[in-house]
mmCIF file with all atom_site columns, C-alpha atoms in Angstrom:
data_model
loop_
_atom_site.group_PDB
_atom_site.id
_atom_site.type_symbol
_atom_site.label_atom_id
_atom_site.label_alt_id
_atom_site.label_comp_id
_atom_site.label_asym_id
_atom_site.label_entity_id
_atom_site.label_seq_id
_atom_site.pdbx_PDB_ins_code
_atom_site.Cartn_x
_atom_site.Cartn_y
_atom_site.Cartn_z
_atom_site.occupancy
_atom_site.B_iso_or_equiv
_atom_site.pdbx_formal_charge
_atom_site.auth_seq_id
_atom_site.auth_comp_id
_atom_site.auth_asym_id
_atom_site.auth_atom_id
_atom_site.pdbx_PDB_model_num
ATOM 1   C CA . UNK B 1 1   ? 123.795 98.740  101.325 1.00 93.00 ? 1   UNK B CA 1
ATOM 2   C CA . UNK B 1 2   ? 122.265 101.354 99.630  1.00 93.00 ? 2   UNK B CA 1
ATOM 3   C CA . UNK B 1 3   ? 125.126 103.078 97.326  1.00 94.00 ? 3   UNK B CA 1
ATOM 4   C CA . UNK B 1 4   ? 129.163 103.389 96.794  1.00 97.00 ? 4   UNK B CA 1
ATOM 5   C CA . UNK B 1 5   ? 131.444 106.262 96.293  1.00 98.00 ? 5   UNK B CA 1
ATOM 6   C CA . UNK B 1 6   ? 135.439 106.975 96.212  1.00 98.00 ? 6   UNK B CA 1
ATOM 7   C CA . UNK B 1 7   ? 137.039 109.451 98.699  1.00 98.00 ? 7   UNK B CA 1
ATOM 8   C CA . UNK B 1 8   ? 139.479 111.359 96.568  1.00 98.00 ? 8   UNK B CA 1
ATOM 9   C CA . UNK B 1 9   ? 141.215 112.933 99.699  1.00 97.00 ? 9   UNK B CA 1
ATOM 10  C CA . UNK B 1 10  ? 142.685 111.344 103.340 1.00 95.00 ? 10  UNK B CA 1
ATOM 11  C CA . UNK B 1 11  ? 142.155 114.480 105.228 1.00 95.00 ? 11  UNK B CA 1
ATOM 12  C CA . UNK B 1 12  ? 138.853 115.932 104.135 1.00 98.00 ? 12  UNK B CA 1
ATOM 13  C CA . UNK B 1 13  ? 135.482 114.993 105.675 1.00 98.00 ? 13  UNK B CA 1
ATOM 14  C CA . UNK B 1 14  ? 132.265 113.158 103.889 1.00 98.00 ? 14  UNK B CA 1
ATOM 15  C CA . UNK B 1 15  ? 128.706 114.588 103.774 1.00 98.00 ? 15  UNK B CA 1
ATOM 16  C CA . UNK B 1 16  ? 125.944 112.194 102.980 1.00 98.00 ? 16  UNK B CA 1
ATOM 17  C CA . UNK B 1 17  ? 122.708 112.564 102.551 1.00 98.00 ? 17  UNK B CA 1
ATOM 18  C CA . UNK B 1 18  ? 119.432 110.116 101.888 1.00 98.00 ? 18  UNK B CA 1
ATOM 19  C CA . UNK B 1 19  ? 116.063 111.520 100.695 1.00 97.00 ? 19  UNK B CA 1
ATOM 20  C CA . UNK B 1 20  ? 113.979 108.769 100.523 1.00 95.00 ? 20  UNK B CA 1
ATOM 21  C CA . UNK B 1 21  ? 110.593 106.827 102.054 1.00 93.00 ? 21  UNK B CA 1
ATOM 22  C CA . UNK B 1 22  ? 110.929 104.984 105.535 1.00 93.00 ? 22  UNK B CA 1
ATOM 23  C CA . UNK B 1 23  ? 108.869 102.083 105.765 1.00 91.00 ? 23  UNK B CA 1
ATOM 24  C CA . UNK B 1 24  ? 108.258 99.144  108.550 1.00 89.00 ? 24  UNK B CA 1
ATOM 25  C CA . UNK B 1 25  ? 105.108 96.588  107.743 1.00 86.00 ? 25  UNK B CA 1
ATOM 26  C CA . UNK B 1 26  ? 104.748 95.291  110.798 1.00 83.00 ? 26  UNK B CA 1
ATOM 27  C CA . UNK B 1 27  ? 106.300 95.105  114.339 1.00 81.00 ? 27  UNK B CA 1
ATOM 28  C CA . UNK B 1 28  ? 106.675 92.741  117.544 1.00 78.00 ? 28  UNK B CA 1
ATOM 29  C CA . UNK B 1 29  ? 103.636 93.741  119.939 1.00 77.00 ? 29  UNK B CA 1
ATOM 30  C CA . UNK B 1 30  ? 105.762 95.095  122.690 1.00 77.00 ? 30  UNK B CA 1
ATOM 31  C CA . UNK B 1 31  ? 107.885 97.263  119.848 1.00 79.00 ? 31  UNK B CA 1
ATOM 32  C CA . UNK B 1 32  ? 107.217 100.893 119.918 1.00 83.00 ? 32  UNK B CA 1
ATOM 33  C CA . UNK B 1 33  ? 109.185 102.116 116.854 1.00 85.00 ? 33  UNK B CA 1
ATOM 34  C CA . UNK B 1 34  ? 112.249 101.566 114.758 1.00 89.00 ? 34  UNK B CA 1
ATOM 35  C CA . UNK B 1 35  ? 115.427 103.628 113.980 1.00 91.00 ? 35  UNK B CA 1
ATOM 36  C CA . UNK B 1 36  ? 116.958 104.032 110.957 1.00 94.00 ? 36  UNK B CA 1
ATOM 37  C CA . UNK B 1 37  ? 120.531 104.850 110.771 1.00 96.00 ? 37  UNK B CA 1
ATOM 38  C CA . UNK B 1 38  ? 122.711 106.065 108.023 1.00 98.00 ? 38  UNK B CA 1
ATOM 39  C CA . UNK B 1 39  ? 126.251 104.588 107.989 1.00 98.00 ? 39  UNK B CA 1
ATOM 40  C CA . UNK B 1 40  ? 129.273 104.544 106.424 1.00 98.00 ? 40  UNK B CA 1
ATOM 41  C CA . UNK B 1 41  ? 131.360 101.249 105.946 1.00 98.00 ? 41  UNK B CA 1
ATOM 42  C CA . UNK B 1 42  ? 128.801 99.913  108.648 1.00 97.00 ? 42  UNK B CA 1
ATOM 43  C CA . UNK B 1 43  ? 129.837 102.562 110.998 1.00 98.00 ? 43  UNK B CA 1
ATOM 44  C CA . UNK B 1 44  ? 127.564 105.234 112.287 1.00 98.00 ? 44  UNK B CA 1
ATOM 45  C CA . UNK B 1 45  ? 128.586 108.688 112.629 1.00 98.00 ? 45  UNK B CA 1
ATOM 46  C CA . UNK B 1 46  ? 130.584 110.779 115.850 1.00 97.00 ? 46  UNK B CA 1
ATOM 47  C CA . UNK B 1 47  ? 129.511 113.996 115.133 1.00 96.00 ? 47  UNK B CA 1
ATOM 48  C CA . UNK B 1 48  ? 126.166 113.714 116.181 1.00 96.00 ? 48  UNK B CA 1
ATOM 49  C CA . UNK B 1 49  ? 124.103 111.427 114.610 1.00 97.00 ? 49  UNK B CA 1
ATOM 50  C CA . UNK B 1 50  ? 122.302 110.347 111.131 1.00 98.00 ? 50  UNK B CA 1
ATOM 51  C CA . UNK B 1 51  ? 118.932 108.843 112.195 1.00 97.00 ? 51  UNK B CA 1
ATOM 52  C CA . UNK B 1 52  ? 115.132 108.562 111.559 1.00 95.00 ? 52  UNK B CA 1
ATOM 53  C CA . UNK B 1 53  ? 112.501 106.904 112.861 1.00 91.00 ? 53  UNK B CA 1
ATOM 54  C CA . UNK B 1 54  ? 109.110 105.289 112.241 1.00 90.00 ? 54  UNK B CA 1
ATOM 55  C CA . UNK B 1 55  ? 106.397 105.192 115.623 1.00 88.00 ? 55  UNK B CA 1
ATOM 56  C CA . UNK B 1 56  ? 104.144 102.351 116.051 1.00 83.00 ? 56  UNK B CA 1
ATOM 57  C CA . UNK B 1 57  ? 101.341 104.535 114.777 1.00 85.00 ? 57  UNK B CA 1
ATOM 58  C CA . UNK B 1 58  ? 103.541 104.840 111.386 1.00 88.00 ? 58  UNK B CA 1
ATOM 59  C CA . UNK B 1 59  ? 103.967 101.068 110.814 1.00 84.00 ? 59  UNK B CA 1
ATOM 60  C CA . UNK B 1 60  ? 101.908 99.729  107.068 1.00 84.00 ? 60  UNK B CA 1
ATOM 61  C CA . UNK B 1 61  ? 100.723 102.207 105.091 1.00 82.00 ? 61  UNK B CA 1
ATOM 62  C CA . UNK B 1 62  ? 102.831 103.847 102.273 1.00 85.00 ? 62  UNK B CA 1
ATOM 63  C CA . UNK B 1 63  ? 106.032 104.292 104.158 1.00 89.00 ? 63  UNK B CA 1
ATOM 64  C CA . UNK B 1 64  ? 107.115 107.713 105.908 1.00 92.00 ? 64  UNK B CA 1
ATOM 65  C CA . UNK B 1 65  ? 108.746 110.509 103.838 1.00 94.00 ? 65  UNK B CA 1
ATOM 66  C CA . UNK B 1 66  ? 112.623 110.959 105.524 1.00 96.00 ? 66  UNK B CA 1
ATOM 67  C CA . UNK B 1 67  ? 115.710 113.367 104.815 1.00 97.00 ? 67  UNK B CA 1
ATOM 68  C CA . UNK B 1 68  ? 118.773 112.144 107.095 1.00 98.00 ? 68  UNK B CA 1
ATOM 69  C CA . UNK B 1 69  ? 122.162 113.457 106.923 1.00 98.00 ? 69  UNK B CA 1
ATOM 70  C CA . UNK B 1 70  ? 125.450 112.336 108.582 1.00 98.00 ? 70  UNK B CA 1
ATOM 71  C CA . UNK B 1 71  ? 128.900 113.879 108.419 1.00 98.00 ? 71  UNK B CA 1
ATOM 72  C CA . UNK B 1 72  ? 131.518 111.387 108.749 1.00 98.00 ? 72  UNK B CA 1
ATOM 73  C CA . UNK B 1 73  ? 135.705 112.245 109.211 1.00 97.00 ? 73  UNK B CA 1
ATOM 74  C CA . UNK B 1 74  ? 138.595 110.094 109.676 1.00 97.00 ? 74  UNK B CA 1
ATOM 75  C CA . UNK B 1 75  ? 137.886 107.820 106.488 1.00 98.00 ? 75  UNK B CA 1
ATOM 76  C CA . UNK B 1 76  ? 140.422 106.744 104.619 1.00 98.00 ? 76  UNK B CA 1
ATOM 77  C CA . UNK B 1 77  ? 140.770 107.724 100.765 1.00 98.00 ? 77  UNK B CA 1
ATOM 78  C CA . UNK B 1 78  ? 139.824 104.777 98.577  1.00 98.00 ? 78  UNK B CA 1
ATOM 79  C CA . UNK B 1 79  ? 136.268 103.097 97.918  1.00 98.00 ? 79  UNK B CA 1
ATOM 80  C CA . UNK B 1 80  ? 133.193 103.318 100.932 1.00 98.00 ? 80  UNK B CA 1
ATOM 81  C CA . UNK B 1 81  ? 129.987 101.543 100.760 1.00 98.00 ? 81  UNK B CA 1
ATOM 82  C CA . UNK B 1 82  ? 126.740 103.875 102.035 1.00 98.00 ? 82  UNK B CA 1
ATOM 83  C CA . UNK B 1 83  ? 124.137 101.257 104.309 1.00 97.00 ? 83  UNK B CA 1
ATOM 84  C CA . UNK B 1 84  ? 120.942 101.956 106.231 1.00 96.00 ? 84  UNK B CA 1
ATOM 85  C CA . UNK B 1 85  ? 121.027 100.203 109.316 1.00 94.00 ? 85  UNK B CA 1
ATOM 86  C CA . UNK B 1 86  ? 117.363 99.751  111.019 1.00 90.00 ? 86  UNK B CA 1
ATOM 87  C CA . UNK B 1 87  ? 116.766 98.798  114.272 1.00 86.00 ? 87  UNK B CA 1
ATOM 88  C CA . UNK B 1 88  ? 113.820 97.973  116.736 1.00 81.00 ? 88  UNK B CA 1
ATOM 89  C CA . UNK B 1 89  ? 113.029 100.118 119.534 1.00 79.00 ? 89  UNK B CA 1
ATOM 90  C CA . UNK B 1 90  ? 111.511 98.305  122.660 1.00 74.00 ? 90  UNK B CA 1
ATOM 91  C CA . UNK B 1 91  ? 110.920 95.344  120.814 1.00 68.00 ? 91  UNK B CA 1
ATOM 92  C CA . UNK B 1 92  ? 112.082 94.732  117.641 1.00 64.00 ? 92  UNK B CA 1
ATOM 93  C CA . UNK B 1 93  ? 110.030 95.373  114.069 1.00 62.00 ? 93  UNK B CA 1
ATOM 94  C CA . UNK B 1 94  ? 110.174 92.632  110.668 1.00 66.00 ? 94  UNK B CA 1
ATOM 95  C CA . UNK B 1 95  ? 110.151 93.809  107.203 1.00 76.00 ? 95  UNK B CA 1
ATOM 96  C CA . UNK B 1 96  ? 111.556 96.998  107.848 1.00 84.00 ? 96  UNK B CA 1
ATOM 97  C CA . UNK B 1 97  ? 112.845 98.778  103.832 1.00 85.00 ? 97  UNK B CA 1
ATOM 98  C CA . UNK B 1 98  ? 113.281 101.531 101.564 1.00 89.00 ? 98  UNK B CA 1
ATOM 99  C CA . UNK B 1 99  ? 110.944 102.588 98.697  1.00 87.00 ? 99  UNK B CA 1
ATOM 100 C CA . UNK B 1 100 ? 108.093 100.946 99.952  1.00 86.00 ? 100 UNK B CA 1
ATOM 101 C CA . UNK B 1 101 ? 106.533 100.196 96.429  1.00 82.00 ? 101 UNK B CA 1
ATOM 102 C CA . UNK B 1 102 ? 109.954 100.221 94.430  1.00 84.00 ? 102 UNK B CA 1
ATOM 103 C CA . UNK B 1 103 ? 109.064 103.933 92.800  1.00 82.00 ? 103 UNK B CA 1
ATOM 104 C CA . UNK B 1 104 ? 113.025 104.476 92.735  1.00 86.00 ? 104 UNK B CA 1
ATOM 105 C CA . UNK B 1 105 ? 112.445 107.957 94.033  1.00 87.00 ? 105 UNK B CA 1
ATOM 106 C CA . UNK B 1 106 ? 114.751 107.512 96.979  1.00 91.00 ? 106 UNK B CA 1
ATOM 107 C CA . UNK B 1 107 ? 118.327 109.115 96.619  1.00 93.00 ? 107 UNK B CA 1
ATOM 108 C CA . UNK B 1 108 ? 121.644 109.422 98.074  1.00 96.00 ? 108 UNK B CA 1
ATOM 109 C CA . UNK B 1 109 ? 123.958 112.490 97.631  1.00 97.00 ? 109 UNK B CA 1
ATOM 110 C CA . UNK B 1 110 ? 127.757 112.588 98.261  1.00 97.00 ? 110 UNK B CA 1
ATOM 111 C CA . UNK B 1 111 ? 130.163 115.374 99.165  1.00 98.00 ? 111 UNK B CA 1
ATOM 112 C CA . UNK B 1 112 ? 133.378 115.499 99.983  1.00 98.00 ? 112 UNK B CA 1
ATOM 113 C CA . UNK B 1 113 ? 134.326 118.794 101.553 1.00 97.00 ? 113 UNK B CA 1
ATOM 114 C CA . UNK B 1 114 ? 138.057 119.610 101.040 1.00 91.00 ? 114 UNK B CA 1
#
């Protein structure tokens, strides 16, 4: 979970938006990349879709500069909870974060279009 916010209206849709380094330190042999998904209440988008993802050749270093967005309708007004899901492609990765280095430059922006 990476942040929390409070839909003021039933009927209007949610834009979110991380800005933020991607980072994977290592990854299962037969594993050629990872995905990382932006979600809302630990469910992913259906208007397209709010992903990023690391190769192989990408894996260590200093992480991987990312900007994802994901527009999300049909939520509910009340309290939401913002998550990065991160998944292995062919394979699988471990250690997989954000803010490689804790610099607490990564962000999240919220709107709520009426």
């Amino acid at each position: 979970d990476i942040g929390t916010f409070t839909k003021v209206r039933g009927n209007s849709t949610i834009e979110v938006t991380f800005n933020g380094r991607l980072y994977v330190e290592s990854m299962a042999a037969a594993a050629s990349g990872a995905v990382f998904e932006l979600r809302i209440d630990n469910v992913a988008t259906t208007n397209g879709r709010a992903r990023a993802s690391l190769r192989d050749t990408e894996v260590g270093g200093g992480g991987v500069p990312a900007s994802i967005t994901g527009i999300f309708t049909g939520l509910s007004a009340g309290a939401h909870t913002v998550s990065m899901w991160i998944q292995g492609a062919f394979g699988g990765g471990t250690k997989a974060l954000l803010d490689p280095g804790c610099w607490e430059t990564d962000h999240v922006v919220i709107k709520e279009i009426k």
